[in-house]
């Protein structure tokens, strides 16, 4: 994570672990490594009964990033970003994009 953005009082008292790479939280939830936007960027896959849900995070904040293989403007490594987009594109299910206003219903 970004050391400069770490504000100690935000995290004091929390019980958390640092995850590097892929990590299975349960049979239904896994964290997958999707570097490129940042070195340790991760996405989340939730395995549902009928379909999987893939939360892309900032590697693909908009649907067009994934569909058109458009990398975001601010990133750490463009080659890794494209590889991560390809990984996410290969996953079948419902992709969730954090900045997609059409998809978000608040």
PDB file of N, CA and C in Angstrom:
ATOM      1  N   UNK A   1       0.828  -1.174   0.000  1.00  0.00           N
ATOM      2  CA  UNK A   1       0.000   0.000   0.000  1.00  0.00           C
ATOM      3  C   UNK A   1       0.875   1.241   0.000  1.00  0.00           C
ATOM      4  N   UNK A   2       0.270   2.375  -0.192  1.00  0.00           N
ATOM      5  CA  UNK A   2       1.023   3.617  -0.276  1.00  0.00           C
ATOM      6  C   UNK A   2       1.414   4.107   1.110  1.00  0.00           C
ATOM      7  N   UNK A   3       2.687   4.036   1.411  1.00  0.00           N
ATOM      8  CA  UNK A   3       3.181   4.440   2.722  1.00  0.00           C
ATOM      9  C   UNK A   3       2.847   5.901   3.014  1.00  0.00           C
ATOM     10  N   UNK A   4       2.954   6.780   2.017  1.00  0.00           N
ATOM     11  CA  UNK A   4       2.711   8.206   2.236  1.00  0.00           C
ATOM     12  C   UNK A   4       1.253   8.486   2.597  1.00  0.00           C
ATOM     13  N   UNK A   5       0.340   7.626   2.180  1.00  0.00           N
ATOM     14  CA  UNK A   5      -1.081   7.834   2.458  1.00  0.00           C
ATOM     15  C   UNK A   5      -1.514   7.187   3.769  1.00  0.00           C
ATOM     16  N   UNK A   6      -0.595   6.532   4.434  1.00  0.00           N
ATOM     17  CA  UNK A   6      -0.917   5.845   5.688  1.00  0.00           C
ATOM     18  C   UNK A   6      -1.079   6.862   6.810  1.00  0.00           C
ATOM     19  N   UNK A   7      -2.259   6.924   7.376  1.00  0.00           N
ATOM     20  CA  UNK A   7      -2.528   7.796   8.519  1.00  0.00           C
ATOM     21  C   UNK A   7      -2.809   6.875   9.697  1.00  0.00           C
ATOM     22  N   UNK A   8      -1.860   6.833  10.607  1.00  0.00           N
ATOM     23  CA  UNK A   8      -1.858   5.831  11.674  1.00  0.00           C
ATOM     24  C   UNK A   8      -3.173   5.746  12.440  1.00  0.00           C
ATOM     25  N   UNK A   9      -3.759   6.881  12.798  1.00  0.00           N
ATOM     26  CA  UNK A   9      -4.978   6.833  13.615  1.00  0.00           C
ATOM     27  C   UNK A   9      -6.164   6.214  12.877  1.00  0.00           C
ATOM     28  N   UNK A  10      -6.121   6.161  11.544  1.00  0.00           N
ATOM     29  CA  UNK A  10      -7.187   5.499  10.788  1.00  0.00           C
ATOM     30  C   UNK A  10      -7.164   3.986  11.009  1.00  0.00           C
ATOM     31  N   UNK A  11      -5.996   3.450  11.342  1.00  0.00           N
ATOM     32  CA  UNK A  11      -5.824   2.005  11.419  1.00  0.00           C
ATOM     33  C   UNK A  11      -5.593   1.484  12.831  1.00  0.00           C
ATOM     34  N   UNK A  12      -5.330   2.366  13.775  1.00  0.00           N
ATOM     35  CA  UNK A  12      -5.124   1.939  15.159  1.00  0.00           C
ATOM     36  C   UNK A  12      -6.324   1.138  15.648  1.00  0.00           C
ATOM     37  N   UNK A  13      -6.059   0.013  16.268  1.00  0.00           N
ATOM     38  CA  UNK A  13      -7.126  -0.793  16.839  1.00  0.00           C
ATOM     39  C   UNK A  13      -7.767  -1.769  15.875  1.00  0.00           C
ATOM     40  N   UNK A  14      -7.459  -1.679  14.585  1.00  0.00           N
ATOM     41  CA  UNK A  14      -8.029  -2.620  13.616  1.00  0.00           C
ATOM     42  C   UNK A  14      -7.218  -3.907  13.604  1.00  0.00           C
ATOM     43  N   UNK A  15      -7.888  -5.009  13.396  1.00  0.00           N
ATOM     44  CA  UNK A  15      -7.239  -6.303  13.273  1.00  0.00           C
ATOM     45  C   UNK A  15      -7.225  -6.658  11.792  1.00  0.00           C
ATOM     46  N   UNK A  16      -6.072  -6.520  11.129  1.00  0.00           N
ATOM     47  CA  UNK A  16      -5.992  -6.798   9.703  1.00  0.00           C
ATOM     48  C   UNK A  16      -4.671  -7.476   9.375  1.00  0.00           C
ATOM     49  N   UNK A  17      -4.641  -8.097   8.211  1.00  0.00           N
ATOM     50  CA  UNK A  17      -3.409  -8.700   7.713  1.00  0.00           C
ATOM     51  C   UNK A  17      -3.072  -8.062   6.375  1.00  0.00           C
ATOM     52  N   UNK A  18      -1.793  -8.041   6.056  1.00  0.00           N
ATOM     53  CA  UNK A  18      -1.346  -7.551   4.758  1.00  0.00           C
ATOM     54  C   UNK A  18      -1.300  -8.732   3.803  1.00  0.00           C
ATOM     55  N   UNK A  19      -1.899  -8.562   2.634  1.00  0.00           N
ATOM     56  CA  UNK A  19      -1.968  -9.641   1.648  1.00  0.00           C
ATOM     57  C   UNK A  19      -1.123  -9.265   0.440  1.00  0.00           C
ATOM     58  N   UNK A  20      -0.287 -10.174   0.012  1.00  0.00           N
ATOM     59  CA  UNK A  20       0.486  -9.988  -1.223  1.00  0.00           C
ATOM     60  C   UNK A  20       0.080 -11.102  -2.183  1.00  0.00           C
ATOM     61  N   UNK A  21      -0.198 -10.717  -3.427  1.00  0.00           N
ATOM     62  CA  UNK A  21      -0.573 -11.723  -4.412  1.00  0.00           C
ATOM     63  C   UNK A  21      -1.998 -12.192  -4.238  1.00  0.00           C
ATOM     64  N   UNK A  22      -2.249 -13.434  -4.639  1.00  0.00           N
ATOM     65  CA  UNK A  22      -3.591 -14.013  -4.555  1.00  0.00           C
ATOM     66  C   UNK A  22      -3.821 -14.577  -3.155  1.00  0.00           C
ATOM     67  N   UNK A  23      -5.084 -14.521  -2.718  1.00  0.00           N
ATOM     68  CA  UNK A  23      -5.383 -14.985  -1.369  1.00  0.00           C
ATOM     69  C   UNK A  23      -6.843 -15.407  -1.302  1.00  0.00           C
ATOM     70  N   UNK A  24      -7.088 -16.606  -0.839  1.00  0.00           N
ATOM     71  CA  UNK A  24      -8.452 -17.082  -0.664  1.00  0.00           C
ATOM     72  C   UNK A  24      -8.964 -16.725   0.720  1.00  0.00           C
ATOM     73  N   UNK A  25      -9.982 -15.894   0.775  1.00  0.00           N
ATOM     74  CA  UNK A  25     -10.575 -15.521   2.058  1.00  0.00           C
ATOM     75  C   UNK A  25     -11.511 -16.627   2.532  1.00  0.00           C
ATOM     76  N   UNK A  26     -12.259 -17.192   1.592  1.00  0.00           N
ATOM     77  CA  UNK A  26     -13.165 -18.311   1.870  1.00  0.00           C
ATOM     78  C   UNK A  26     -13.381 -19.041   0.552  1.00  0.00           C
ATOM     79  N   UNK A  27     -14.235 -20.060   0.563  1.00  0.00           N
ATOM     80  CA  UNK A  27     -14.553 -20.747  -0.690  1.00  0.00           C
ATOM     81  C   UNK A  27     -15.243 -19.806  -1.671  1.00  0.00           C
ATOM     82  N   UNK A  28     -15.894 -18.782  -1.154  1.00  0.00           N
ATOM     83  CA  UNK A  28     -16.690 -17.890  -2.000  1.00  0.00           C
ATOM     84  C   UNK A  28     -15.992 -16.587  -2.358  1.00  0.00           C
ATOM     85  N   UNK A  29     -14.920 -16.241  -1.662  1.00  0.00           N
ATOM     86  CA  UNK A  29     -14.279 -14.940  -1.886  1.00  0.00           C
ATOM     87  C   UNK A  29     -12.775 -15.120  -2.032  1.00  0.00           C
ATOM     88  N   UNK A  30     -12.236 -14.551  -3.117  1.00  0.00           N
ATOM     89  CA  UNK A  30     -10.787 -14.579  -3.288  1.00  0.00           C
ATOM     90  C   UNK A  30     -10.274 -13.219  -3.743  1.00  0.00           C
ATOM     91  N   UNK A  31      -9.072 -12.924  -3.312  1.00  0.00           N
ATOM     92  CA  UNK A  31      -8.367 -11.714  -3.716  1.00  0.00           C
ATOM     93  C   UNK A  31      -7.403 -12.137  -4.817  1.00  0.00           C
ATOM     94  N   UNK A  32      -7.389 -11.387  -5.928  1.00  0.00           N
ATOM     95  CA  UNK A  32      -6.457 -11.714  -7.010  1.00  0.00           C
ATOM     96  C   UNK A  32      -5.547 -10.515  -7.273  1.00  0.00           C
ATOM     97  N   UNK A  33      -4.325 -10.814  -7.581  1.00  0.00           N
ATOM     98  CA  UNK A  33      -3.333  -9.786  -7.873  1.00  0.00           C
ATOM     99  C   UNK A  33      -3.593  -9.195  -9.256  1.00  0.00           C
ATOM    100  N   UNK A  34      -3.747  -7.872  -9.312  1.00  0.00           N
ATOM    101  CA  UNK A  34      -3.949  -7.168 -10.582  1.00  0.00           C
ATOM    102  C   UNK A  34      -3.075  -5.917 -10.594  1.00  0.00           C
ATOM    103  N   UNK A  35      -1.752  -6.096 -10.606  1.00  0.00           N
ATOM    104  CA  UNK A  35      -0.852  -4.944 -10.543  1.00  0.00           C
ATOM    105  C   UNK A  35      -0.875  -4.126 -11.829  1.00  0.00           C
ATOM    106  N   UNK A  36      -0.289  -2.970 -11.736  1.00  0.00           N
ATOM    107  CA  UNK A  36      -0.195  -2.082 -12.895  1.00  0.00           C
ATOM    108  C   UNK A  36      -0.575  -0.677 -12.505  1.00  0.00           C
ATOM    109  N   UNK A  37      -1.781  -0.513 -11.973  1.00  0.00           N
ATOM    110  CA  UNK A  37      -2.180   0.807 -11.471  1.00  0.00           C
ATOM    111  C   UNK A  37      -1.258   1.186 -10.312  1.00  0.00           C
ATOM    112  N   UNK A  38      -1.085   0.255  -9.401  1.00  0.00           N
ATOM    113  CA  UNK A  38      -0.094   0.342  -8.330  1.00  0.00           C
ATOM    114  C   UNK A  38       0.572  -1.027  -8.238  1.00  0.00           C
ATOM    115  N   UNK A  39       1.762  -1.112  -7.636  1.00  0.00           N
ATOM    116  CA  UNK A  39       2.460  -2.401  -7.588  1.00  0.00           C
ATOM    117  C   UNK A  39       1.665  -3.511  -6.906  1.00  0.00           C
ATOM    118  N   UNK A  40       0.916  -3.215  -5.869  1.00  0.00           N
ATOM    119  CA  UNK A  40       0.214  -4.259  -5.134  1.00  0.00           C
ATOM    120  C   UNK A  40      -1.287  -4.257  -5.327  1.00  0.00           C
ATOM    121  N   UNK A  41      -1.762  -3.662  -6.414  1.00  0.00           N
ATOM    122  CA  UNK A  41      -3.215  -3.571  -6.629  1.00  0.00           C
ATOM    123  C   UNK A  41      -3.833  -4.963  -6.661  1.00  0.00           C
ATOM    124  N   UNK A  42      -5.015  -5.066  -6.063  1.00  0.00           N
ATOM    125  CA  UNK A  42      -5.732  -6.337  -6.032  1.00  0.00           C
ATOM    126  C   UNK A  42      -7.191  -6.122  -6.394  1.00  0.00           C
ATOM    127  N   UNK A  43      -7.789  -7.155  -6.941  1.00  0.00           N
ATOM    128  CA  UNK A  43      -9.211  -7.163  -7.259  1.00  0.00           C
ATOM    129  C   UNK A  43      -9.858  -8.285  -6.453  1.00  0.00           C
ATOM    130  N   UNK A  44     -11.179  -8.282  -6.398  1.00  0.00           N
ATOM    131  CA  UNK A  44     -11.898  -9.258  -5.581  1.00  0.00           C
ATOM    132  C   UNK A  44     -12.858 -10.053  -6.456  1.00  0.00           C
ATOM    133  N   UNK A  45     -12.859 -11.370  -6.278  1.00  0.00           N
ATOM    134  CA  UNK A  45     -13.796 -12.244  -6.982  1.00  0.00           C
ATOM    135  C   UNK A  45     -14.688 -12.912  -5.938  1.00  0.00           C
ATOM    136  N   UNK A  46     -15.993 -12.757  -6.129  1.00  0.00           N
ATOM    137  CA  UNK A  46     -16.971 -13.413  -5.261  1.00  0.00           C
ATOM    138  C   UNK A  46     -17.668 -14.475  -6.100  1.00  0.00           C
ATOM    139  N   UNK A  47     -17.555 -15.728  -5.676  1.00  0.00           N
ATOM    140  CA  UNK A  47     -18.154 -16.845  -6.398  1.00  0.00           C
ATOM    141  C   UNK A  47     -19.580 -17.051  -5.894  1.00  0.00           C
ATOM    142  N   UNK A  48     -20.543 -16.702  -6.729  1.00  0.00           N
ATOM    143  CA  UNK A  48     -21.945 -16.871  -6.372  1.00  0.00           C
ATOM    144  C   UNK A  48     -22.471 -18.219  -6.823  1.00  0.00           C
ATOM    145  N   UNK A  49     -23.705 -18.513  -6.475  1.00  0.00           N
ATOM    146  CA  UNK A  49     -24.323 -19.777  -6.869  1.00  0.00           C
ATOM    147  C   UNK A  49     -24.498 -19.878  -8.378  1.00  0.00           C
ATOM    148  N   UNK A  50     -24.859 -18.768  -9.011  1.00  0.00           N
ATOM    149  CA  UNK A  50     -25.144 -18.790 -10.450  1.00  0.00           C
ATOM    150  C   UNK A  50     -24.093 -18.091 -11.293  1.00  0.00           C
ATOM    151  N   UNK A  51     -23.376 -17.156 -10.694  1.00  0.00           N
ATOM    152  CA  UNK A  51     -22.357 -16.420 -11.444  1.00  0.00           C
ATOM    153  C   UNK A  51     -21.306 -15.897 -10.482  1.00  0.00           C
ATOM    154  N   UNK A  52     -20.201 -15.473 -11.032  1.00  0.00           N
ATOM    155  CA  UNK A  52     -19.157 -14.838 -10.236  1.00  0.00           C
ATOM    156  C   UNK A  52     -19.266 -13.326 -10.394  1.00  0.00           C
ATOM    157  N   UNK A  53     -18.824 -12.605  -9.376  1.00  0.00           N
ATOM    158  CA  UNK A  53     -18.792 -11.149  -9.391  1.00  0.00           C
ATOM    159  C   UNK A  53     -17.343 -10.725  -9.224  1.00  0.00           C
ATOM    160  N   UNK A  54     -16.864  -9.925 -10.161  1.00  0.00           N
ATOM    161  CA  UNK A  54     -15.472  -9.511 -10.168  1.00  0.00           C
ATOM    162  C   UNK A  54     -15.407  -8.007  -9.945  1.00  0.00           C
ATOM    163  N   UNK A  55     -14.917  -7.601  -8.768  1.00  0.00           N
ATOM    164  CA  UNK A  55     -14.729  -6.184  -8.481  1.00  0.00           C
ATOM    165  C   UNK A  55     -13.349  -5.806  -9.003  1.00  0.00           C
ATOM    166  N   UNK A  56     -13.319  -4.998 -10.054  1.00  0.00           N
ATOM    167  CA  UNK A  56     -12.070  -4.692 -10.750  1.00  0.00           C
ATOM    168  C   UNK A  56     -11.172  -3.725  -9.988  1.00  0.00           C
ATOM    169  N   UNK A  57     -11.753  -2.815  -9.238  1.00  0.00           N
ATOM    170  CA  UNK A  57     -10.947  -1.811  -8.552  1.00  0.00           C
ATOM    171  C   UNK A  57     -10.396  -0.798  -9.543  1.00  0.00           C
ATOM    172  N   UNK A  58      -9.313  -0.144  -9.173  1.00  0.00           N
ATOM    173  CA  UNK A  58      -8.788   0.958  -9.984  1.00  0.00           C
ATOM    174  C   UNK A  58      -7.987   0.519 -11.204  1.00  0.00           C
ATOM    175  N   UNK A  59      -7.801  -0.770 -11.412  1.00  0.00           N
ATOM    176  CA  UNK A  59      -7.159  -1.215 -12.651  1.00  0.00           C
ATOM    177  C   UNK A  59      -8.124  -1.058 -13.827  1.00  0.00           C
ATOM    178  N   UNK A  60      -9.420  -1.124 -13.552  1.00  0.00           N
ATOM    179  CA  UNK A  60     -10.461  -0.908 -14.573  1.00  0.00           C
ATOM    180  C   UNK A  60     -11.627  -0.179 -13.907  1.00  0.00           C
ATOM    181  N   UNK A  61     -11.475   1.127 -13.664  1.00  0.00           N
ATOM    182  CA  UNK A  61     -12.539   1.858 -12.982  1.00  0.00           C
ATOM    183  C   UNK A  61     -13.799   2.041 -13.820  1.00  0.00           C
ATOM    184  N   UNK A  62     -13.664   1.950 -15.126  1.00  0.00           N
ATOM    185  CA  UNK A  62     -14.797   2.092 -16.042  1.00  0.00           C
ATOM    186  C   UNK A  62     -14.907   0.863 -16.928  1.00  0.00           C
ATOM    187  N   UNK A  63     -16.106   0.573 -17.375  1.00  0.00           N
ATOM    188  CA  UNK A  63     -16.340  -0.560 -18.271  1.00  0.00           C
ATOM    189  C   UNK A  63     -15.448  -0.483 -19.517  1.00  0.00           C
ATOM    190  N   UNK A  64     -15.295   0.720 -20.055  1.00  0.00           N
ATOM    191  CA  UNK A  64     -14.502   0.864 -21.287  1.00  0.00           C
ATOM    192  C   UNK A  64     -13.037   0.501 -21.072  1.00  0.00           C
ATOM    193  N   UNK A  65     -12.519   0.656 -19.847  1.00  0.00           N
ATOM    194  CA  UNK A  65     -11.147   0.231 -19.586  1.00  0.00           C
ATOM    195  C   UNK A  65     -10.983  -1.252 -19.874  1.00  0.00           C
ATOM    196  N   UNK A  66     -11.947  -2.035 -19.442  1.00  0.00           N
ATOM    197  CA  UNK A  66     -11.875  -3.480 -19.631  1.00  0.00           C
ATOM    198  C   UNK A  66     -12.221  -3.872 -21.062  1.00  0.00           C
ATOM    199  N   UNK A  67     -13.324  -3.335 -21.578  1.00  0.00           N
ATOM    200  CA  UNK A  67     -13.790  -3.731 -22.910  1.00  0.00           C
ATOM    201  C   UNK A  67     -12.824  -3.322 -24.018  1.00  0.00           C
ATOM    202  N   UNK A  68     -12.220  -2.136 -23.900  1.00  0.00           N
ATOM    203  CA  UNK A  68     -11.335  -1.628 -24.961  1.00  0.00           C
ATOM    204  C   UNK A  68      -9.857  -1.787 -24.633  1.00  0.00           C
ATOM    205  N   UNK A  69      -9.564  -2.410 -23.476  1.00  0.00           N
ATOM    206  CA  UNK A  69      -8.170  -2.576 -23.022  1.00  0.00           C
ATOM    207  C   UNK A  69      -7.482  -1.230 -22.868  1.00  0.00           C
ATOM    208  N   UNK A  70      -8.211  -0.237 -22.392  1.00  0.00           N
ATOM    209  CA  UNK A  70      -7.657   1.096 -22.141  1.00  0.00           C
ATOM    210  C   UNK A  70      -7.117   1.154 -20.720  1.00  0.00           C
ATOM    211  N   UNK A  71      -5.817   1.381 -20.611  1.00  0.00           N
ATOM    212  CA  UNK A  71      -5.249   1.515 -19.276  1.00  0.00           C
ATOM    213  C   UNK A  71      -5.548   2.914 -18.741  1.00  0.00           C
ATOM    214  N   UNK A  72      -5.591   3.034 -17.425  1.00  0.00           N
ATOM    215  CA  UNK A  72      -5.885   4.321 -16.797  1.00  0.00           C
ATOM    216  C   UNK A  72      -4.711   5.271 -16.980  1.00  0.00           C
ATOM    217  N   UNK A  73      -4.966   6.560 -16.841  1.00  0.00           N
ATOM    218  CA  UNK A  73      -3.933   7.572 -17.080  1.00  0.00           C
ATOM    219  C   UNK A  73      -2.841   7.608 -16.029  1.00  0.00           C
ATOM    220  N   UNK A  74      -3.183   7.290 -14.798  1.00  0.00           N
ATOM    221  CA  UNK A  74      -2.198   7.295 -13.719  1.00  0.00           C
ATOM    222  C   UNK A  74      -1.930   5.848 -13.328  1.00  0.00           C
ATOM    223  N   UNK A  75      -0.700   5.400 -13.584  1.00  0.00           N
ATOM    224  CA  UNK A  75      -0.375   4.014 -13.271  1.00  0.00           C
ATOM    225  C   UNK A  75       1.098   3.848 -12.998  1.00  0.00           C
ATOM    226  N   UNK A  76       1.421   2.717 -12.418  1.00  0.00           N
ATOM    227  CA  UNK A  76       2.796   2.408 -12.044  1.00  0.00           C
ATOM    228  C   UNK A  76       3.535   1.690 -13.168  1.00  0.00           C
ATOM    229  N   UNK A  77       2.858   0.722 -13.822  1.00  0.00           N
ATOM    230  CA  UNK A  77       3.524  -0.096 -14.830  1.00  0.00           C
ATOM    231  C   UNK A  77       2.528  -0.446 -15.937  1.00  0.00           C
ATOM    232  N   UNK A  78       2.670   0.148 -17.132  1.00  0.00           N
ATOM    233  CA  UNK A  78       1.695  -0.097 -18.198  1.00  0.00           C
ATOM    234  C   UNK A  78       1.659  -1.545 -18.688  1.00  0.00           C
ATOM    235  N   UNK A  79       2.781  -2.232 -18.698  1.00  0.00           N
ATOM    236  CA  UNK A  79       2.803  -3.629 -19.151  1.00  0.00           C
ATOM    237  C   UNK A  79       2.006  -4.496 -18.175  1.00  0.00           C
ATOM    238  N   UNK A  80       2.254  -4.319 -16.879  1.00  0.00           N
ATOM    239  CA  UNK A  80       1.496  -5.078 -15.881  1.00  0.00           C
ATOM    240  C   UNK A  80       0.018  -4.709 -15.917  1.00  0.00           C
ATOM    241  N   UNK A  81      -0.283  -3.442 -16.186  1.00  0.00           N
ATOM    242  CA  UNK A  81      -1.685  -3.012 -16.259  1.00  0.00           C
ATOM    243  C   UNK A  81      -2.412  -3.744 -17.380  1.00  0.00           C
ATOM    244  N   UNK A  82      -1.792  -3.861 -18.543  1.00  0.00           N
ATOM    245  CA  UNK A  82      -2.414  -4.586 -19.658  1.00  0.00           C
ATOM    246  C   UNK A  82      -2.576  -6.066 -19.331  1.00  0.00           C
ATOM    247  N   UNK A  83      -1.568  -6.647 -18.688  1.00  0.00           N
ATOM    248  CA  UNK A  83      -1.672  -8.057 -18.289  1.00  0.00           C
ATOM    249  C   UNK A  83      -2.821  -8.257 -17.295  1.00  0.00           C
ATOM    250  N   UNK A  84      -2.982  -7.319 -16.383  1.00  0.00           N
ATOM    251  CA  UNK A  84      -4.074  -7.415 -15.409  1.00  0.00           C
ATOM    252  C   UNK A  84      -5.426  -7.254 -16.084  1.00  0.00           C
ATOM    253  N   UNK A  85      -5.518  -6.332 -17.045  1.00  0.00           N
ATOM    254  CA  UNK A  85      -6.767  -6.188 -17.799  1.00  0.00           C
ATOM    255  C   UNK A  85      -7.096  -7.480 -18.532  1.00  0.00           C
ATOM    256  N   UNK A  86      -6.085  -8.099 -19.131  1.00  0.00           N
ATOM    257  CA  UNK A  86      -6.312  -9.367 -19.835  1.00  0.00           C
ATOM    258  C   UNK A  86      -6.787 -10.457 -18.873  1.00  0.00           C
ATOM    259  N   UNK A  87      -6.209 -10.488 -17.677  1.00  0.00           N
ATOM    260  CA  UNK A  87      -6.649 -11.460 -16.672  1.00  0.00           C
ATOM    261  C   UNK A  87      -8.115 -11.226 -16.325  1.00  0.00           C
ATOM    262  N   UNK A  88      -8.478  -9.986 -16.040  1.00  0.00           N
ATOM    263  CA  UNK A  88      -9.867  -9.680 -15.691  1.00  0.00           C
ATOM    264  C   UNK A  88     -10.810  -9.985 -16.845  1.00  0.00           C
ATOM    265  N   UNK A  89     -10.374  -9.717 -18.069  1.00  0.00           N
ATOM    266  CA  UNK A  89     -11.205 -10.003 -19.248  1.00  0.00           C
ATOM    267  C   UNK A  89     -11.447 -11.502 -19.397  1.00  0.00           C
ATOM    268  N   UNK A  90     -10.506 -12.313 -18.941  1.00  0.00           N
ATOM    269  CA  UNK A  90     -10.637 -13.771 -19.079  1.00  0.00           C
ATOM    270  C   UNK A  90     -11.600 -14.371 -18.051  1.00  0.00           C
ATOM    271  N   UNK A  91     -11.907 -13.629 -17.017  1.00  0.00           N
ATOM    272  CA  UNK A  91     -12.791 -14.141 -15.968  1.00  0.00           C
ATOM    273  C   UNK A  91     -14.243 -13.961 -16.375  1.00  0.00           C
ATOM    274  N   UNK A  92     -14.998 -15.032 -16.296  1.00  0.00           N
ATOM    275  CA  UNK A  92     -16.419 -14.994 -16.655  1.00  0.00           C
ATOM    276  C   UNK A  92     -17.240 -14.607 -15.436  1.00  0.00           C
ATOM    277  N   UNK A  93     -18.199 -13.743 -15.642  1.00  0.00           N
ATOM    278  CA  UNK A  93     -19.070 -13.302 -14.563  1.00  0.00           C
ATOM    279  C   UNK A  93     -19.450 -11.848 -14.756  1.00  0.00           C
ATOM    280  N   UNK A  94     -19.920 -11.230 -13.698  1.00  0.00           N
ATOM    281  CA  UNK A  94     -20.322  -9.829 -13.722  1.00  0.00           C
ATOM    282  C   UNK A  94     -19.154  -8.993 -13.217  1.00  0.00           C
ATOM    283  N   UNK A  95     -18.621  -8.165 -14.094  1.00  0.00           N
ATOM    284  CA  UNK A  95     -17.536  -7.272 -13.703  1.00  0.00           C
ATOM    285  C   UNK A  95     -18.130  -6.011 -13.087  1.00  0.00           C
ATOM    286  N   UNK A  96     -17.566  -5.598 -11.972  1.00  0.00           N
ATOM    287  CA  UNK A  96     -18.040  -4.410 -11.263  1.00  0.00           C
ATOM    288  C   UNK A  96     -16.955  -3.344 -11.352  1.00  0.00           C
ATOM    289  N   UNK A  97     -17.358  -2.160 -11.805  1.00  0.00           N
ATOM    290  CA  UNK A  97     -16.432  -1.055 -12.049  1.00  0.00           C
ATOM    291  C   UNK A  97     -16.722   0.067 -11.050  1.00  0.00           C
ATOM    292  N   UNK A  98     -15.745   0.465 -10.242  1.00  0.00           N
ATOM    293  CA  UNK A  98     -16.015   1.401  -9.155  1.00  0.00           C
ATOM    294  C   UNK A  98     -16.407   2.814  -9.580  1.00  0.00           C
ATOM    295  N   UNK A  99     -16.127   3.206 -10.813  1.00  0.00           N
ATOM    296  CA  UNK A  99     -16.441   4.570 -11.247  1.00  0.00           C
ATOM    297  C   UNK A  99     -17.493   4.591 -12.353  1.00  0.00           C
ATOM    298  N   UNK A 100     -18.219   3.516 -12.523  1.00  0.00           N
ATOM    299  CA  UNK A 100     -19.214   3.400 -13.593  1.00  0.00           C
ATOM    300  C   UNK A 100     -20.578   3.848 -13.075  1.00  0.00           C
ATOM    301  N   UNK A 101     -20.965   5.079 -13.401  1.00  0.00           N
ATOM    302  CA  UNK A 101     -22.226   5.632 -12.904  1.00  0.00           C
ATOM    303  C   UNK A 101     -23.440   4.847 -13.377  1.00  0.00           C
ATOM    304  N   UNK A 102     -23.377   4.236 -14.556  1.00  0.00           N
ATOM    305  CA  UNK A 102     -24.506   3.448 -15.050  1.00  0.00           C
ATOM    306  C   UNK A 102     -24.707   2.193 -14.208  1.00  0.00           C
ATOM    307  N   UNK A 103     -23.634   1.682 -13.660  1.00  0.00           N
ATOM    308  CA  UNK A 103     -23.699   0.445 -12.895  1.00  0.00           C
ATOM    309  C   UNK A 103     -24.035   0.694 -11.424  1.00  0.00           C
ATOM    310  N   UNK A 104     -23.637   1.847 -10.923  1.00  0.00           N
ATOM    311  CA  UNK A 104     -23.856   2.159  -9.512  1.00  0.00           C
ATOM    312  C   UNK A 104     -25.214   2.808  -9.317  1.00  0.00           C
ATOM    313  N   UNK A 105     -25.969   2.275  -8.399  1.00  0.00           N
ATOM    314  CA  UNK A 105     -27.287   2.826  -8.081  1.00  0.00           C
ATOM    315  C   UNK A 105     -27.295   3.180  -6.603  1.00  0.00           C
ATOM    316  N   UNK A 106     -27.079   4.443  -6.322  1.00  0.00           N
ATOM    317  CA  UNK A 106     -27.012   4.878  -4.915  1.00  0.00           C
ATOM    318  C   UNK A 106     -28.317   5.489  -4.478  1.00  0.00           C
TER     319      UNK A 106
END
